[in-house]
Amino acid sequence: MPPRPARHRVAVVGTGAVVTGGHLPALRAHADRVELVAAVDVDGARLDAFRAQAGGDVAGYTSMGAMLDAVRPDLVLVGTPPSLHREQTVAALKAGAWVLCEKPLCLSLAEYDDIAAAEEASGAYASVVFQHRYGSGAAHARDLIARGELGAPLVAHCQTTWHRDAAYYAAPWRGRWAGEGGGPTMGHGIHQYDLLLHLLGPWAEVRAMAARLVHDTESEDVSTALVRFANGALATVVNSVLSPDEVSRVRIDCADATVELTHLYGHRNDDWTYTPARHVAAERAATWRTPPADVPSSHTGQLGAVLDARDAGARPPGSGPDARATLEFAAALYKAAFTGRPVLADEIAPGDPFHTAMHGSHPGWAPEERA
């Protein structure tokens, strides 16, 4: 067997909860393939606490530029607030590093174009964290659907009904277009509908509604959408932070079976169920059971996929057109909700106000026009 490539030198940017709770365990799980060499945070005390928790010889920086100049990492993990993602991702790409960035990758399709241009110029790649794709249950369901084992997809439901209180929105960047790029459509439900797109493929048309029902935010606190997929399937999507009984759910009704995932912030095999149609033989339905290996959805799975791509010199999953499709869906949902008309795939191009910002400078939703 050929020798395994040398361990990749990794830096983290941001040392808050998503990095300590998601990225750090992933790095430890892949310790034979990566070495954490640097961490960046503007908060010196938080940075020191992270370095102590990480262990080893992790250099600390309060400036990303200084870190990139000094360390020249192979891979940068970005876990900062969304408003910083585009700038930090582009800086890392220009330094020749690959990037794995928390969702959303950026705040608009225009910002995505900046990242794509930086990829093209550098030869490096930027992936967005959509860890729900990487559990064994999701991989199994996608394979069954893609091979037609469950029959043609017909009807789907995608539900992110979570609850966030006023204290959550006390952070000055939350609920603001400039800070998050949107409300639960961008910051919460994006994981579930990304998984829906991952399972069903390209979408063709979106109709939607959005509202501020409880929270004093610039962006919405609830949105709903009707979606037509390129394969003809119809779906509903709900993104809420107003729901006391929290649940995340994806259900797809195919001609021969219903596949359903019910969880909250992560799934395992037992969270997936398959219900055969009445005409399906029990022997056939038995082959749909989730695989013996139970790999939870996690940053660990996605980091492994990125490292595999890096070793192969191939574009990683969750990057390029793959990442853009999910961001474009968010932009289309906002445009459909705010304009009250259907939005087609590939409709939002440069010159469209929803290409520049998710609020599309629409009256009543653009920050400067909010009463």
C-alpha positions as a LaTeX table, in Angstrom:
\begin{tabular}{lrrr}
\hline
Residue & $x$ (\AA) & $y$ (\AA) & $z$ (\AA) \\
\hline
Met1 & 0.00 & 0.00 & 0.00 \\
Pro2 & 1.23 & 3.54 & $-0.73$ \\
Pro3 & 2.30 & 5.50 & 2.35 \\
Arg4 & $-0.32$ & 7.71 & 3.98 \\
Pro5 & 0.27 & 11.42 & 3.31 \\
Ala6 & 1.84 & 13.48 & 6.06 \\
Arg7 & $-0.47$ & 14.90 & 8.70 \\
His8 & $-2.19$ & 18.09 & 7.60 \\
Arg9 & $-1.46$ & 21.22 & 9.60 \\
Val10 & $-4.73$ & 22.76 & 10.79 \\
Ala11 & $-5.67$ & 26.14 & 12.25 \\
Val12 & $-8.98$ & 27.11 & 13.83 \\
Val13 & $-10.42$ & 30.61 & 13.59 \\
Gly14 & $-12.80$ & 31.29 & 16.44 \\
Thr15 & $-12.66$ & 29.26 & 19.65 \\
Gly16 & $-16.26$ & 29.38 & 20.83 \\
Ala17 & $-18.77$ & 26.61 & 21.44 \\
Val18 & $-19.04$ & 25.30 & 17.88 \\
Val19 & $-15.26$ & 24.85 & 17.67 \\
Thr20 & $-14.82$ & 23.31 & 21.13 \\
Gly21 & $-17.94$ & 21.16 & 20.83 \\
Gly22 & $-17.74$ & 20.18 & 17.14 \\
His23 & $-14.39$ & 20.80 & 15.50 \\
Leu24 & $-12.07$ & 19.90 & 18.38 \\
Pro25 & $-13.55$ & 16.40 & 18.84 \\
Ala26 & $-13.32$ & 15.92 & 15.06 \\
Leu27 & $-9.66$ & 16.88 & 15.08 \\
Arg28 & $-9.01$ & 14.44 & 17.92 \\
Ala29 & $-10.84$ & 11.67 & 16.05 \\
His30 & $-8.56$ & 12.25 & 13.06 \\
Ala31 & $-5.36$ & 12.79 & 15.07 \\
Asp32 & $-3.50$ & 10.37 & 12.79 \\
Arg33 & $-4.23$ & 12.68 & 9.82 \\
Val34 & $-4.16$ & 16.20 & 11.25 \\
Glu35 & $-2.14$ & 18.33 & 13.63 \\
Leu36 & $-3.74$ & 21.38 & 15.25 \\
Val37 & $-1.00$ & 24.01 & 15.05 \\
Ala38 & $-2.76$ & 27.35 & 15.62 \\
Ala39 & $-5.87$ & 29.04 & 16.95 \\
Val40 & $-7.20$ & 32.56 & 16.38 \\
Asp41 & $-9.59$ & 34.55 & 18.54 \\
Val42 & $-9.96$ & 38.27 & 19.29 \\
Asp43 & $-10.78$ & 37.37 & 22.90 \\
Gly44 & $-7.45$ & 36.57 & 24.53 \\
Ala45 & $-8.92$ & 34.87 & 27.58 \\
Arg46 & $-11.12$ & 32.60 & 25.48 \\
Leu47 & $-8.16$ & 31.84 & 23.23 \\
Asp48 & $-5.99$ & 30.83 & 26.19 \\
Ala49 & $-8.76$ & 28.62 & 27.57 \\
Phe50 & $-9.10$ & 26.89 & 24.21 \\
Arg51 & $-5.36$ & 26.30 & 23.89 \\
Ala52 & $-5.32$ & 24.72 & 27.33 \\
Gln53 & $-8.28$ & 22.51 & 26.41 \\
Ala54 & $-6.75$ & 21.52 & 23.07 \\
Gly55 & $-3.44$ & 20.57 & 24.61 \\
Gly56 & $-0.24$ & 20.20 & 22.66 \\
Asp57 & 1.74 & 23.02 & 21.10 \\
Val58 & $-1.04$ & 25.19 & 19.66 \\
Ala59 & 0.11 & 28.71 & 18.80 \\
Gly60 & $-2.29$ & 31.51 & 19.68 \\
Tyr61 & $-3.07$ & 34.59 & 17.59 \\
Thr62 & $-5.54$ & 37.45 & 17.85 \\
Ser63 & $-5.14$ & 38.25 & 14.12 \\
Met64 & $-5.97$ & 35.82 & 11.33 \\
Gly65 & $-3.59$ & 37.60 & 8.96 \\
Ala66 & $-0.71$ & 37.20 & 11.38 \\
Met67 & $-1.54$ & 33.52 & 11.82 \\
Leu68 & $-1.64$ & 32.86 & 8.07 \\
Asp69 & 1.68 & 34.63 & 7.54 \\
Ala70 & 3.41 & 32.79 & 10.37 \\
Val71 & 1.91 & 29.31 & 10.19 \\
Arg72 & 0.84 & 28.71 & 6.57 \\
Pro73 & $-1.68$ & 25.97 & 7.51 \\
Asp74 & $-2.95$ & 23.34 & 5.09 \\
Leu75 & $-6.53$ & 23.58 & 6.37 \\
Val76 & $-8.40$ & 26.34 & 8.21 \\
Leu77 & $-11.56$ & 25.62 & 10.22 \\
Val78 & $-13.73$ & 28.75 & 10.50 \\
Gly79 & $-16.11$ & 28.95 & 13.46 \\
Thr80 & $-16.74$ & 32.69 & 13.79 \\
Pro81 & $-20.02$ & 34.65 & 13.46 \\
Pro82 & $-21.43$ & 34.50 & 9.91 \\
Ser83 & $-20.60$ & 38.10 & 8.99 \\
Leu84 & $-16.90$ & 37.20 & 9.08 \\
His85 & $-17.06$ & 34.04 & 6.99 \\
Arg86 & $-16.52$ & 35.49 & 3.52 \\
Glu87 & $-13.55$ & 37.65 & 4.50 \\
Gln88 & $-11.85$ & 34.92 & 6.52 \\
Thr89 & $-12.51$ & 32.20 & 3.95 \\
Val90 & $-11.12$ & 34.31 & 1.12 \\
Ala91 & $-8.04$ & 35.19 & 3.18 \\
Ala92 & $-7.34$ & 31.53 & 3.91 \\
Leu93 & $-7.82$ & 30.54 & 0.27 \\
Lys94 & $-5.46$ & 33.29 & $-0.88$ \\
Ala95 & $-2.88$ & 31.88 & 1.53 \\
Gly96 & $-3.25$ & 28.49 & $-0.16$ \\
Ala97 & $-5.18$ & 26.79 & 2.64 \\
Trp98 & $-8.30$ & 24.72 & 2.19 \\
Val99 & $-11.26$ & 25.82 & 4.34 \\
Leu100 & $-14.04$ & 24.09 & 6.25 \\
Cys101 & $-16.40$ & 26.87 & 7.36 \\
Glu102 & $-19.45$ & 26.80 & 9.58 \\
Lys103 & $-22.82$ & 27.51 & 7.98 \\
Pro104 & $-23.76$ & 29.72 & 6.33 \\
Leu105 & $-20.63$ & 29.81 & 4.18 \\
Cys106 & $-21.42$ & 33.47 & 3.47 \\
Leu107 & $-24.32$ & 35.92 & 3.60 \\
Ser108 & $-25.28$ & 36.20 & $-0.08$ \\
Leu109 & $-24.72$ & 34.79 & $-3.54$ \\
Ala110 & $-22.54$ & 37.81 & $-4.29$ \\
Glu111 & $-20.29$ & 36.87 & $-1.38$ \\
Tyr112 & $-20.25$ & 33.31 & $-2.66$ \\
Asp113 & $-18.96$ & 34.61 & $-6.00$ \\
Asp114 & $-16.03$ & 36.19 & $-4.14$ \\
Ile115 & $-15.20$ & 32.83 & $-2.56$ \\
Ala116 & $-15.50$ & 31.03 & $-5.90$ \\
Ala117 & $-13.11$ & 33.54 & $-7.47$ \\
Ala118 & $-10.62$ & 33.01 & $-4.64$ \\
Glu119 & $-10.86$ & 29.24 & $-5.15$ \\
Glu120 & $-10.18$ & 29.65 & $-8.86$ \\
Ala121 & $-7.18$ & 31.89 & $-8.25$ \\
Ser122 & $-5.61$ & 29.78 & $-5.50$ \\
Gly123 & $-6.45$ & 26.21 & $-6.45$ \\
Ala124 & $-7.65$ & 25.65 & $-2.88$ \\
Tyr125 & $-11.23$ & 24.79 & $-1.90$ \\
Ala126 & $-13.79$ & 25.95 & 0.68 \\
Ser127 & $-16.46$ & 23.61 & 2.08 \\
Val128 & $-19.39$ & 24.54 & 4.31 \\
Val129 & $-20.23$ & 22.51 & 7.41 \\
Phe130 & $-23.38$ & 20.47 & 6.74 \\
Gln131 & $-22.63$ & 17.58 & 9.06 \\
His132 & $-26.08$ & 15.97 & 8.80 \\
Arg133 & $-25.11$ & 14.63 & 5.37 \\
Tyr134 & $-22.35$ & 12.51 & 6.85 \\
Gly135 & $-24.09$ & 10.09 & 9.20 \\
Ser136 & $-24.43$ & 6.51 & 8.00 \\
Gly137 & $-28.23$ & 6.81 & 8.05 \\
Ala138 & $-28.16$ & 9.74 & 5.62 \\
Ala139 & $-25.66$ & 8.03 & 3.32 \\
His140 & $-27.84$ & 4.89 & 3.27 \\
Ala141 & $-31.06$ & 6.82 & 2.52 \\
Arg142 & $-29.41$ & 8.79 & $-0.26$ \\
Asp143 & $-28.11$ & 5.62 & $-1.86$ \\
Leu144 & $-31.51$ & 3.92 & $-1.74$ \\
Ile145 & $-33.26$ & 6.94 & $-3.27$ \\
Ala146 & $-30.61$ & 7.47 & $-5.95$ \\
Arg147 & $-30.77$ & 3.81 & $-7.02$ \\
Gly148 & $-34.57$ & 3.89 & $-7.19$ \\
Glu149 & $-34.90$ & 1.22 & $-4.50$ \\
Leu150 & $-37.77$ & 3.11 & $-2.81$ \\
Gly151 & $-39.48$ & 4.09 & $-6.06$ \\
Ala152 & $-39.83$ & 7.61 & $-7.42$ \\
Pro153 & $-39.81$ & 10.42 & $-4.80$ \\
Leu154 & $-43.22$ & 12.06 & $-4.72$ \\
Val155 & $-43.89$ & 14.13 & $-1.58$ \\
Ala156 & $-41.55$ & 15.45 & 1.11 \\
His157 & $-41.66$ & 17.43 & 4.34 \\
Cys158 & $-38.73$ & 19.22 & 5.95 \\
Gln159 & $-39.22$ & 20.62 & 9.44 \\
Thr160 & $-36.92$ & 22.61 & 11.70 \\
Thr161 & $-39.16$ & 23.73 & 14.55 \\
Trp162 & $-36.90$ & 25.00 & 17.31 \\
His163 & $-37.21$ & 27.56 & 20.10 \\
Arg164 & $-35.03$ & 30.58 & 20.82 \\
Asp165 & $-35.88$ & 33.16 & 23.49 \\
Ala166 & $-35.12$ & 36.87 & 23.82 \\
Ala167 & $-31.85$ & 36.15 & 25.63 \\
Tyr168 & $-30.61$ & 34.30 & 22.56 \\
Tyr169 & $-31.13$ & 37.41 & 20.46 \\
Ala170 & $-29.33$ & 39.64 & 22.97 \\
Ala171 & $-26.12$ & 38.98 & 21.03 \\
Pro172 & $-25.90$ & 42.10 & 18.83 \\
Trp173 & $-25.26$ & 40.18 & 15.59 \\
Arg174 & $-28.18$ & 37.78 & 15.91 \\
Gly175 & $-31.39$ & 38.54 & 14.07 \\
Arg176 & $-29.60$ & 41.16 & 11.96 \\
Trp177 & $-29.05$ & 40.92 & 8.23 \\
Ala178 & $-25.48$ & 42.19 & 8.50 \\
Gly179 & $-24.68$ & 39.75 & 11.30 \\
Glu180 & $-26.36$ & 36.51 & 10.23 \\
Gly181 & $-27.66$ & 37.12 & 6.72 \\
Gly182 & $-31.15$ & 36.17 & 7.88 \\
Gly183 & $-33.19$ & 34.42 & 10.55 \\
Pro184 & $-33.95$ & 30.70 & 10.98 \\
Thr185 & $-33.96$ & 30.25 & 7.21 \\
Met186 & $-30.22$ & 30.98 & 7.20 \\
Gly187 & $-29.12$ & 30.06 & 10.70 \\
His188 & $-31.23$ & 27.10 & 11.84 \\
Gly189 & $-33.29$ & 25.33 & 9.18 \\
Ile190 & $-30.46$ & 25.39 & 6.66 \\
His191 & $-29.11$ & 22.09 & 8.02 \\
Gln192 & $-32.39$ & 20.25 & 7.43 \\
Tyr193 & $-33.19$ & 21.61 & 3.99 \\
Asp194 & $-29.60$ & 21.06 & 2.91 \\
Leu195 & $-30.13$ & 17.41 & 3.83 \\
Leu196 & $-33.40$ & 17.42 & 1.89 \\
Leu197 & $-31.59$ & 18.77 & $-1.19$ \\
His198 & $-28.83$ & 16.23 & $-0.64$ \\
Leu199 & $-31.40$ & 13.43 & $-0.70$ \\
Leu200 & $-33.67$ & 14.67 & $-3.51$ \\
Gly201 & $-31.34$ & 16.55 & $-5.81$ \\
Pro202 & $-31.87$ & 19.87 & $-7.62$ \\
Trp203 & $-34.87$ & 22.05 & $-6.82$ \\
Ala204 & $-36.76$ & 23.82 & $-9.61$ \\
Glu205 & $-39.26$ & 26.27 & $-8.03$ \\
Val206 & $-39.95$ & 27.85 & $-4.64$ \\
Arg207 & $-43.02$ & 29.65 & $-3.25$ \\
Ala208 & $-42.78$ & 30.97 & 0.31 \\
Met209 & $-43.92$ & 33.11 & 3.23 \\
Ala210 & $-41.99$ & 34.66 & 6.12 \\
Ala211 & $-42.93$ & 36.66 & 9.20 \\
Arg212 & $-41.76$ & 38.29 & 12.42 \\
Leu213 & $-44.26$ & 36.98 & 14.93 \\
Val214 & $-42.45$ & 37.21 & 18.27 \\
His215 & $-38.88$ & 38.51 & 18.20 \\
Asp216 & $-37.67$ & 42.07 & 17.71 \\
Thr217 & $-35.38$ & 41.24 & 14.81 \\
Glu218 & $-34.63$ & 42.65 & 11.38 \\
Ser219 & $-34.98$ & 39.21 & 9.82 \\
Glu220 & $-37.78$ & 36.67 & 10.09 \\
Asp221 & $-38.41$ & 34.34 & 13.02 \\
Val222 & $-40.43$ & 31.87 & 10.94 \\
Ser223 & $-40.59$ & 30.93 & 7.26 \\
Thr224 & $-42.45$ & 28.33 & 5.22 \\
Ala225 & $-41.98$ & 27.19 & 1.64 \\
Leu226 & $-43.48$ & 25.01 & $-1.06$ \\
Val227 & $-40.85$ & 23.46 & $-3.30$ \\
Arg228 & $-40.96$ & 21.70 & $-6.64$ \\
Phe229 & $-37.92$ & 19.53 & $-7.37$ \\
Ala230 & $-36.45$ & 18.85 & $-10.79$ \\
Asn231 & $-37.56$ & 15.22 & $-10.47$ \\
Gly232 & $-41.17$ & 16.38 & $-10.00$ \\
Ala233 & $-41.44$ & 15.78 & $-6.24$ \\
Leu234 & $-43.24$ & 18.41 & $-4.15$ \\
Ala235 & $-42.10$ & 19.40 & $-0.66$ \\
Thr236 & $-42.90$ & 21.65 & 2.27 \\
Val237 & $-40.18$ & 23.36 & 4.32 \\
Val238 & $-40.71$ & 25.00 & 7.73 \\
Asn239 & $-38.02$ & 26.98 & 9.58 \\
Ser240 & $-39.03$ & 28.24 & 13.03 \\
Val241 & $-37.50$ & 29.48 & 16.28 \\
Leu242 & $-40.95$ & 29.83 & 17.88 \\
Ser243 & $-41.73$ & 26.18 & 18.66 \\
Pro244 & $-41.76$ & 24.98 & 22.30 \\
Asp245 & $-41.70$ & 21.30 & 21.28 \\
Glu246 & $-38.42$ & 21.23 & 19.35 \\
Val247 & $-37.85$ & 18.72 & 16.57 \\
Ser248 & $-35.96$ & 18.33 & 13.30 \\
Arg249 & $-37.62$ & 16.12 & 10.71 \\
Val250 & $-37.26$ & 15.06 & 7.09 \\
Arg251 & $-39.86$ & 12.77 & 5.53 \\
Ile252 & $-39.87$ & 11.60 & 1.92 \\
Asp253 & $-42.77$ & 9.61 & 0.49 \\
Cys254 & $-41.65$ & 7.57 & $-2.50$ \\
Ala255 & $-43.77$ & 5.28 & $-4.65$ \\
Asp256 & $-42.71$ & 2.20 & $-2.69$ \\
Ala257 & $-41.82$ & 3.50 & 0.77 \\
Thr258 & $-41.76$ & 6.39 & 3.20 \\
Val259 & $-38.36$ & 7.23 & 4.69 \\
Glu260 & $-38.37$ & 9.48 & 7.75 \\
Leu261 & $-35.70$ & 11.03 & 9.95 \\
Thr262 & $-36.70$ & 12.47 & 13.33 \\
His263 & $-34.06$ & 13.99 & 15.62 \\
Leu264 & $-33.03$ & 17.37 & 17.02 \\
Tyr265 & $-29.38$ & 18.37 & 16.57 \\
Gly266 & $-27.89$ & 15.14 & 15.24 \\
His267 & $-28.92$ & 11.68 & 14.09 \\
Arg268 & $-27.93$ & 8.03 & 14.30 \\
Asn269 & $-29.25$ & 4.99 & 12.44 \\
Asp270 & $-32.11$ & 4.46 & 14.90 \\
Asp271 & $-33.49$ & 7.91 & 14.03 \\
Trp272 & $-34.34$ & 6.71 & 10.50 \\
Thr273 & $-37.44$ & 4.63 & 9.71 \\
Tyr274 & $-38.63$ & 2.96 & 6.50 \\
Thr275 & $-42.31$ & 2.16 & 6.00 \\
Pro276 & $-43.01$ & 0.04 & 2.91 \\
Ala277 & $-46.05$ & 0.55 & 0.71 \\
Arg278 & $-48.68$ & $-2.18$ & 0.94 \\
His279 & $-47.64$ & $-3.73$ & $-2.35$ \\
Val280 & $-43.99$ & $-4.20$ & $-1.30$ \\
Ala281 & $-42.89$ & $-7.68$ & $-0.28$ \\
Ala282 & $-41.42$ & $-8.07$ & 3.20 \\
Glu283 & $-38.24$ & $-9.56$ & 1.76 \\
Arg284 & $-37.62$ & $-6.43$ & $-0.31$ \\
Ala285 & $-38.37$ & $-4.08$ & 2.59 \\
Ala286 & $-35.92$ & $-5.98$ & 4.78 \\
Thr287 & $-33.07$ & $-4.90$ & 2.49 \\
Trp288 & $-33.73$ & $-1.25$ & 3.34 \\
Arg289 & $-32.64$ & $-1.59$ & 6.95 \\
Thr290 & $-29.95$ & 0.85 & 7.99 \\
Pro291 & $-26.41$ & $-0.55$ & 7.81 \\
Pro292 & $-24.74$ & $-2.32$ & 10.75 \\
Ala293 & $-22.15$ & 0.45 & 11.11 \\
Asp294 & $-23.78$ & 3.27 & 13.08 \\
Val295 & $-21.95$ & 6.49 & 12.27 \\
Pro296 & $-23.59$ & 9.55 & 13.85 \\
Ser297 & $-23.92$ & 12.79 & 11.91 \\
Ser298 & $-21.04$ & 14.95 & 13.09 \\
His299 & $-18.17$ & 17.26 & 12.23 \\
Thr300 & $-15.98$ & 14.16 & 12.45 \\
Gly301 & $-17.57$ & 12.56 & 9.41 \\
Gln302 & $-17.36$ & 15.70 & 7.31 \\
Leu303 & $-13.76$ & 16.42 & 8.30 \\
Gly304 & $-12.84$ & 12.92 & 7.18 \\
Ala305 & $-14.47$ & 13.52 & 3.79 \\
Val306 & $-12.56$ & 16.80 & 3.38 \\
Leu307 & $-9.27$ & 15.12 & 4.28 \\
Asp308 & $-9.97$ & 12.31 & 1.80 \\
Ala309 & $-10.51$ & 14.90 & $-0.93$ \\
Arg310 & $-7.39$ & 16.78 & 0.07 \\
Asp311 & $-5.30$ & 13.62 & $-0.11$ \\
Ala312 & $-6.78$ & 12.83 & $-3.53$ \\
Gly313 & $-6.40$ & 16.39 & $-4.82$ \\
Ala314 & $-10.13$ & 16.50 & $-5.62$ \\
Arg315 & $-12.83$ & 19.06 & $-4.90$ \\
Pro316 & $-14.32$ & 18.20 & $-1.48$ \\
Pro317 & $-18.03$ & 17.63 & $-0.89$ \\
Gly318 & $-19.97$ & 20.65 & 0.34 \\
Ser319 & $-18.00$ & 23.05 & $-1.84$ \\
Gly320 & $-18.42$ & 24.75 & $-5.21$ \\
Pro321 & $-21.78$ & 24.27 & $-6.96$ \\
Asp322 & $-22.84$ & 21.91 & $-4.18$ \\
Ala323 & $-22.48$ & 24.65 & $-1.55$ \\
Arg324 & $-23.99$ & 27.27 & $-3.84$ \\
Ala325 & $-27.18$ & 25.25 & $-4.44$ \\
Thr326 & $-28.14$ & 25.40 & $-0.76$ \\
Leu327 & $-27.34$ & 29.12 & $-0.51$ \\
Glu328 & $-29.34$ & 29.77 & $-3.68$ \\
Phe329 & $-32.29$ & 27.91 & $-2.15$ \\
Ala330 & $-32.17$ & 30.26 & 0.86 \\
Ala331 & $-32.07$ & 33.31 & $-1.42$ \\
Ala332 & $-34.98$ & 31.96 & $-3.47$ \\
Leu333 & $-37.04$ & 31.33 & $-0.33$ \\
Tyr334 & $-36.50$ & 34.91 & 0.83 \\
Lys335 & $-37.25$ & 36.35 & $-2.60$ \\
Ala336 & $-40.43$ & 34.29 & $-2.94$ \\
Ala337 & $-41.56$ & 35.24 & 0.58 \\
Phe338 & $-40.89$ & 38.96 & 0.25 \\
Thr339 & $-42.13$ & 39.43 & $-3.34$ \\
Gly340 & $-45.07$ & 37.04 & $-3.11$ \\
Arg341 & $-44.27$ & 35.26 & $-6.37$ \\
Pro342 & $-42.61$ & 31.99 & $-7.38$ \\
Val343 & $-38.84$ & 31.89 & $-7.86$ \\
Leu344 & $-37.19$ & 29.51 & $-10.31$ \\
Ala345 & $-33.78$ & 27.89 & $-10.00$ \\
Asp346 & $-30.98$ & 29.97 & $-11.57$ \\
Glu347 & $-33.22$ & 33.06 & $-11.56$ \\
Ile348 & $-31.21$ & 35.06 & $-9.02$ \\
Ala349 & $-28.27$ & 36.43 & $-10.97$ \\
Pro350 & $-25.98$ & 39.46 & $-10.60$ \\
Gly351 & $-28.12$ & 42.59 & $-10.78$ \\
Asp352 & $-30.97$ & 40.97 & $-8.84$ \\
Pro353 & $-31.19$ & 42.64 & $-5.39$ \\
Phe354 & $-31.54$ & 39.20 & $-3.78$ \\
His355 & $-28.15$ & 38.27 & $-5.24$ \\
Thr356 & $-26.54$ & 40.98 & $-3.11$ \\
Ala357 & $-28.45$ & 40.42 & 0.13 \\
Met358 & $-31.04$ & 37.97 & 1.39 \\
His359 & $-33.42$ & 40.84 & 2.21 \\
Gly360 & $-33.23$ & 42.04 & $-1.39$ \\
Ser361 & $-33.62$ & 45.67 & $-0.20$ \\
His362 & $-37.32$ & 44.85 & $-0.02$ \\
Pro363 & $-39.57$ & 47.40 & 1.75 \\
Gly364 & $-40.35$ & 46.37 & 5.30 \\
Trp365 & $-37.45$ & 43.93 & 5.42 \\
Ala366 & $-34.35$ & 45.87 & 4.44 \\
Pro367 & $-32.64$ & 47.18 & 7.61 \\
Glu368 & $-32.88$ & 50.86 & 6.69 \\
Glu369 & $-36.55$ & 50.55 & 5.85 \\
Arg370 & $-37.74$ & 48.68 & 8.91 \\
Ala371 & $-40.23$ & 50.71 & 10.96 \\
\hline
\end{tabular}
